[in-house]
Amino acid sequence: MFKTKLFNTFNLAFLILIVLTLFVAGCQSEDVATEEEDQDINYSEEVNHTIIGIEPGAGITVTTEKAIDEYENLEGWKLEQSSTTAMTAALDDAIEKEEPIIITGWNPHWIFAKYPDMKYLEDPDNVYGDEEVIKTLARKGLKEDMPNAYKLIDQFQWDIEDMEGIMYETHQTGDDLKDVAKRWVKDNPDKVAKWTEGVEKTDGKSIELTSTQWDSELSATYVVAEVLEEYGYDVTVTPVDLAIVYESVASGDADATLAVWMPITTKAFYDKHEGNFDDLGENLTGAKIGLVVPEYMDINSIEDLEPAK
């Protein structure tokens, strides 16, 4: 009787071992099949050899056109130029359906707050550069004409998270960017105190800040405009095309801008007008531009893409 029970117990254990072995083998086969399936996806064909971009003339648009020319494996690729709004709408749709998409991306931008798993494709040829910074420029003579405004603008610095937070709140709530910037100033007195250290109030002096029309740069501009207004300045914010941003400050038609991406994105304009403005240095570090894809796309480099046939 004892031997029979022992035999039955042994058989049961052996049977369980066989079932577990088959189960594990089956899972491994599924994993291998999934990996092979991922490797079989031709992302270049899936996106129709097209990069979804933003406005013509934007710094990242110009740089992406250069990338298409310089990377041999991007031969035959197209850059679809439309608007930032159209690009983000296409991204939302692709991620909702978990479909492949390649966009011209940059941060600070609210898409990285909404989709933190987005990733930049490696850029072995360094067409997009490494780290970008955003600089402040002032017209010649502003320091003498409005020393306190100049000092405040010169001392303005903040972080990527600050800018992205304003942009994301604007996107989520639908509130005007200027109103969100005003709330940010109220909620961040410690940072504002550093910008205004040693700055004296004035009474009604007019100052004009110019910016590109993108929410990233306008976020900084409206924040600084709000603080200047609290210090008694009558501030005008003028959103214009990138070329006009430089021309207006260099000619003295505008007093300052906080919207200058360097050393890659706006280099051509900077070099053209260098010497005709005061460079007050960086107001934000750690910015970046490049080609961006969702994390679920199994590619890591621009060189993983294939030319159009």
Coordinates of C-alpha atoms in Angstrom, one line a residue:
M1 CA 0.0 0.0 0.0
F2 CA 2.8 2.4 0.9
K3 CA 4.7 1.6 -2.3
T4 CA 1.5 2.3 -4.3
K5 CA 1.0 5.7 -2.7
L6 CA 4.7 6.6 -3.2
F7 CA 4.5 5.5 -6.9
N8 CA 1.4 7.6 -7.4
T9 CA 3.0 10.6 -5.7
F10 CA 6.0 10.3 -7.9
N11 CA 3.9 10.0 -11.1
L12 CA 1.9 13.1 -10.1
A13 CA 5.1 15.1 -9.5
F14 CA 6.6 13.9 -12.7
L15 CA 3.4 15.0 -14.6
I16 CA 3.4 18.4 -13.0
L17 CA 7.1 18.8 -14.0
I18 CA 6.2 18.0 -17.6
V19 CA 3.3 20.5 -17.7
L20 CA 5.5 23.2 -16.2
T21 CA 8.3 22.5 -18.7
L22 CA 5.8 22.7 -21.6
F23 CA 4.3 25.9 -20.3
V24 CA 7.7 27.6 -19.9
A25 CA 8.8 26.4 -23.4
G26 CA 5.5 27.8 -24.8
C27 CA 6.1 31.2 -23.2
Q28 CA 9.6 31.3 -24.5
S29 CA 8.4 30.5 -27.9
E30 CA 5.9 33.3 -27.7
D31 CA 8.6 35.7 -26.6
V32 CA 10.9 34.7 -29.4
A33 CA 8.0 35.0 -31.9
T34 CA 7.2 38.5 -30.5
E35 CA 10.8 39.6 -30.8
E36 CA 11.0 38.3 -34.4
E37 CA 7.8 40.0 -35.2
D38 CA 9.2 43.3 -33.8
Q39 CA 12.3 42.8 -35.9
D40 CA 10.3 42.2 -39.0
I41 CA 8.5 45.6 -38.7
N42 CA 9.9 48.0 -41.3
Y43 CA 9.3 51.3 -39.5
S44 CA 10.5 53.3 -42.5
E45 CA 7.8 51.8 -44.6
E46 CA 5.2 52.0 -41.8
V47 CA 5.6 55.8 -41.6
N48 CA 5.8 56.1 -45.4
H49 CA 9.3 57.5 -45.2
T50 CA 7.9 60.7 -43.8
I51 CA 8.8 62.8 -40.8
I52 CA 6.0 64.8 -39.3
G53 CA 7.3 68.4 -38.8
I54 CA 6.2 71.8 -37.9
E55 CA 6.2 75.3 -39.5
P56 CA 8.5 76.0 -42.5
G57 CA 11.4 78.2 -41.5
A58 CA 11.5 77.0 -37.9
G59 CA 15.0 76.1 -36.7
I60 CA 14.2 72.4 -36.2
T61 CA 12.6 72.4 -39.7
V62 CA 15.8 73.7 -41.3
T63 CA 18.0 71.3 -39.3
T64 CA 15.8 68.3 -40.3
E65 CA 16.1 69.2 -44.0
K66 CA 19.8 69.2 -43.4
A67 CA 19.6 65.8 -41.7
I68 CA 17.7 64.3 -44.7
D69 CA 20.5 65.6 -47.0
E70 CA 23.4 64.4 -44.8
Y71 CA 22.2 60.9 -43.8
E72 CA 22.5 58.5 -46.8
N73 CA 19.9 56.2 -45.3
L74 CA 17.3 59.0 -45.4
E75 CA 17.5 59.3 -49.2
G76 CA 14.0 59.7 -50.5
W77 CA 12.5 60.7 -47.2
K78 CA 10.0 63.6 -46.9
L79 CA 9.6 66.2 -44.2
E80 CA 5.9 67.0 -43.8
Q81 CA 5.8 70.7 -42.9
S82 CA 2.5 72.1 -41.5
S83 CA 2.2 73.5 -37.9
T84 CA 3.0 72.5 -34.3
T85 CA -0.7 72.0 -33.7
A86 CA -0.9 69.6 -36.6
M87 CA 2.2 67.7 -35.5
T88 CA 1.0 67.2 -32.0
A89 CA -2.5 66.1 -33.2
A90 CA -0.8 63.5 -35.4
L91 CA 1.3 62.3 -32.5
D92 CA -1.8 62.0 -30.2
D93 CA -3.6 59.9 -32.8
A94 CA -0.6 57.6 -33.4
I95 CA 0.0 57.0 -29.7
E96 CA -3.7 56.3 -29.1
K97 CA -3.6 53.6 -31.8
E98 CA 0.0 52.6 -30.9
E99 CA 1.1 53.2 -34.5
P100 CA 4.6 54.2 -35.6
I101 CA 5.3 57.9 -36.1
I102 CA 8.5 60.0 -36.3
I103 CA 8.3 63.7 -35.4
T104 CA 10.5 66.7 -35.2
G105 CA 10.7 67.1 -31.4
W106 CA 12.2 69.4 -28.9
N107 CA 12.1 70.0 -25.3
P108 CA 11.0 71.9 -23.3
H109 CA 7.6 70.9 -24.8
W110 CA 4.4 69.7 -23.2
I111 CA 4.4 66.5 -25.2
F112 CA 7.2 65.2 -22.9
A113 CA 5.1 66.0 -19.9
K114 CA 2.1 64.2 -21.5
Y115 CA 4.1 61.3 -23.0
P116 CA 7.2 60.8 -20.7
D117 CA 8.2 57.7 -22.6
M118 CA 9.0 59.5 -25.8
K119 CA 12.6 59.1 -26.9
Y120 CA 15.1 60.9 -29.2
L121 CA 16.7 58.9 -32.0
E122 CA 20.4 58.8 -31.7
D123 CA 22.1 61.2 -34.1
P124 CA 25.6 59.8 -34.9
D125 CA 26.4 62.6 -37.3
N126 CA 25.5 65.2 -34.7
V127 CA 23.4 67.2 -37.1
Y128 CA 21.1 68.2 -34.3
G129 CA 23.9 68.9 -31.9
D130 CA 24.1 67.9 -28.3
E131 CA 22.5 70.1 -25.7
E132 CA 20.8 73.3 -26.7
V133 CA 20.4 76.4 -24.5
I134 CA 17.9 79.3 -24.7
K135 CA 19.5 82.7 -24.5
T136 CA 18.4 86.2 -23.7
L137 CA 19.3 89.1 -26.1
A138 CA 18.8 92.8 -25.5
R139 CA 19.1 95.7 -27.8
K140 CA 22.1 98.0 -27.7
G141 CA 21.5 100.8 -25.2
L142 CA 18.8 99.0 -23.1
K143 CA 21.2 98.8 -20.1
E144 CA 21.6 102.6 -20.1
D145 CA 18.0 103.4 -20.9
M146 CA 16.3 101.0 -18.5
P147 CA 18.9 99.6 -16.1
N148 CA 16.4 97.9 -13.8
A149 CA 14.5 96.2 -16.6
Y150 CA 17.8 95.1 -18.0
K151 CA 18.9 93.7 -14.6
L152 CA 15.7 91.7 -14.2
I153 CA 15.9 90.3 -17.7
D154 CA 19.6 89.5 -17.2
Q155 CA 18.8 87.6 -14.0
F156 CA 16.0 85.6 -15.4
Q157 CA 16.7 81.8 -15.3
W158 CA 14.5 78.8 -14.9
D159 CA 14.2 75.1 -15.6
I160 CA 12.8 72.8 -18.3
E161 CA 10.2 71.6 -15.9
D162 CA 9.0 75.2 -15.3
M163 CA 8.4 75.8 -19.0
E164 CA 6.9 72.4 -19.7
G165 CA 4.6 72.8 -16.7
I166 CA 3.1 76.0 -18.1
M167 CA 2.8 74.6 -21.6
Y168 CA 1.1 71.4 -20.4
E169 CA -1.3 73.3 -18.1
T170 CA -2.3 75.5 -21.0
H171 CA -2.8 72.4 -23.2
Q172 CA -4.8 70.6 -20.6
T173 CA -7.0 73.4 -19.4
G174 CA -7.4 75.5 -22.6
D175 CA -6.6 78.6 -20.6
D176 CA -4.7 81.4 -22.3
L177 CA -0.9 81.1 -22.0
K178 CA -0.6 84.5 -20.5
D179 CA -3.1 83.6 -17.7
V180 CA -1.2 80.4 -16.9
A181 CA 2.1 82.3 -16.8
K182 CA 0.6 84.8 -14.4
R183 CA -0.5 82.0 -12.1
W184 CA 3.0 80.5 -12.3
V185 CA 4.6 83.8 -11.2
K186 CA 2.2 83.9 -8.2
D187 CA 3.0 80.3 -7.3
N188 CA 6.8 80.6 -7.5
P189 CA 7.8 83.6 -5.4
D190 CA 11.2 82.1 -4.5
K191 CA 12.3 81.9 -8.1
V192 CA 10.9 85.3 -8.9
A193 CA 12.8 86.8 -5.9
K194 CA 16.1 85.7 -7.5
W195 CA 15.3 87.5 -10.7
T196 CA 14.3 90.7 -9.0
E197 CA 17.1 90.9 -6.5
G198 CA 18.4 94.5 -6.6
V199 CA 15.8 95.6 -9.1
E200 CA 14.0 98.9 -8.3
K201 CA 10.4 99.6 -9.3
T202 CA 9.6 102.2 -11.9
D203 CA 6.4 104.0 -13.0
G204 CA 5.0 103.3 -16.4
K205 CA 8.1 102.9 -18.6
S206 CA 7.3 101.1 -21.8
I207 CA 9.3 98.0 -22.8
E208 CA 8.7 95.6 -25.7
L209 CA 9.6 91.9 -25.6
T210 CA 9.6 90.0 -28.8
S211 CA 9.3 86.2 -29.2
T212 CA 8.7 83.5 -31.7
Q213 CA 5.1 82.3 -31.8
W214 CA 5.8 78.9 -30.1
D215 CA 4.4 78.2 -26.7
S216 CA 7.8 77.3 -25.3
E217 CA 9.3 80.8 -25.9
L218 CA 6.1 82.6 -25.2
S219 CA 5.9 80.9 -21.8
A220 CA 9.2 82.5 -20.8
T221 CA 8.2 85.8 -22.4
Y222 CA 4.8 86.1 -20.6
V223 CA 6.4 85.1 -17.2
V224 CA 9.0 87.9 -17.5
A225 CA 6.4 90.3 -18.8
E226 CA 4.2 89.6 -15.7
V227 CA 7.1 90.3 -13.3
L228 CA 8.1 93.5 -15.2
E229 CA 4.5 94.7 -15.0
E230 CA 4.6 94.1 -11.2
Y231 CA 7.6 96.3 -11.1
G232 CA 5.8 99.1 -12.9
Y233 CA 6.6 98.6 -16.5
D234 CA 4.2 98.8 -19.4
V235 CA 5.0 95.7 -21.3
T236 CA 4.2 94.8 -24.9
V237 CA 4.8 91.2 -26.0
T238 CA 5.2 90.8 -29.8
P239 CA 5.2 87.3 -31.3
V240 CA 6.8 87.2 -34.7
D241 CA 8.7 84.9 -37.1
L242 CA 12.2 83.8 -36.0
A243 CA 14.0 86.1 -38.5
I244 CA 12.0 89.1 -37.3
V245 CA 12.9 88.3 -33.6
Y246 CA 16.6 88.8 -34.5
E247 CA 16.0 91.8 -36.8
S248 CA 13.9 93.7 -34.3
V249 CA 16.3 93.4 -31.4
A250 CA 19.4 94.1 -33.6
S251 CA 17.7 97.2 -35.1
G252 CA 16.4 98.4 -31.7
D253 CA 12.8 98.1 -32.7
A254 CA 12.3 95.7 -29.8
D255 CA 14.0 95.9 -26.4
A256 CA 14.7 92.2 -25.7
T257 CA 14.0 88.6 -26.5
L258 CA 14.2 85.5 -24.3
A259 CA 13.6 83.1 -27.3
V260 CA 17.1 82.4 -28.8
W261 CA 18.0 78.7 -29.1
M262 CA 21.7 78.0 -29.5
P263 CA 24.2 76.8 -30.6
I264 CA 22.4 75.0 -33.5
T265 CA 18.7 76.0 -33.9
T266 CA 19.1 79.7 -34.6
K267 CA 22.8 79.9 -35.3
A268 CA 22.4 81.3 -38.8
F269 CA 20.4 84.3 -37.6
Y270 CA 22.7 84.8 -34.6
D271 CA 25.8 84.9 -36.8
K272 CA 24.1 87.3 -39.2
H273 CA 23.3 89.9 -36.5
E274 CA 26.1 89.2 -34.0
G275 CA 27.6 92.5 -32.7
N276 CA 24.3 94.3 -33.0
F277 CA 22.8 93.1 -29.8
D278 CA 23.8 92.3 -26.2
D279 CA 24.0 88.6 -25.4
L280 CA 22.9 88.2 -21.8
G281 CA 23.6 84.5 -21.7
E282 CA 21.5 81.5 -21.0
N283 CA 18.0 81.6 -19.3
L284 CA 17.5 77.9 -19.7
T285 CA 19.8 74.9 -20.1
G286 CA 19.3 71.3 -21.1
A287 CA 17.1 72.0 -24.1
K288 CA 17.3 69.5 -27.0
I289 CA 16.1 69.0 -30.6
G290 CA 16.0 66.0 -32.8
L291 CA 13.8 63.2 -34.3
V292 CA 11.5 61.7 -31.7
V293 CA 9.5 58.5 -31.6
P294 CA 7.3 56.7 -29.0
E295 CA 9.0 54.3 -26.7
Y296 CA 7.1 51.3 -28.2
M297 CA 9.0 51.7 -31.5
D298 CA 11.9 49.3 -31.5
I299 CA 14.5 51.7 -33.1
N300 CA 17.1 53.8 -31.4
S301 CA 19.0 55.6 -34.0
I302 CA 18.5 57.7 -37.2
E303 CA 20.7 55.1 -38.8
D304 CA 18.1 52.4 -38.1
L305 CA 15.9 54.0 -40.7
E306 CA 16.0 52.8 -44.4
P307 CA 16.0 54.8 -47.6
A308 CA 12.9 55.0 -49.7
K309 CA 13.0 52.6 -52.7

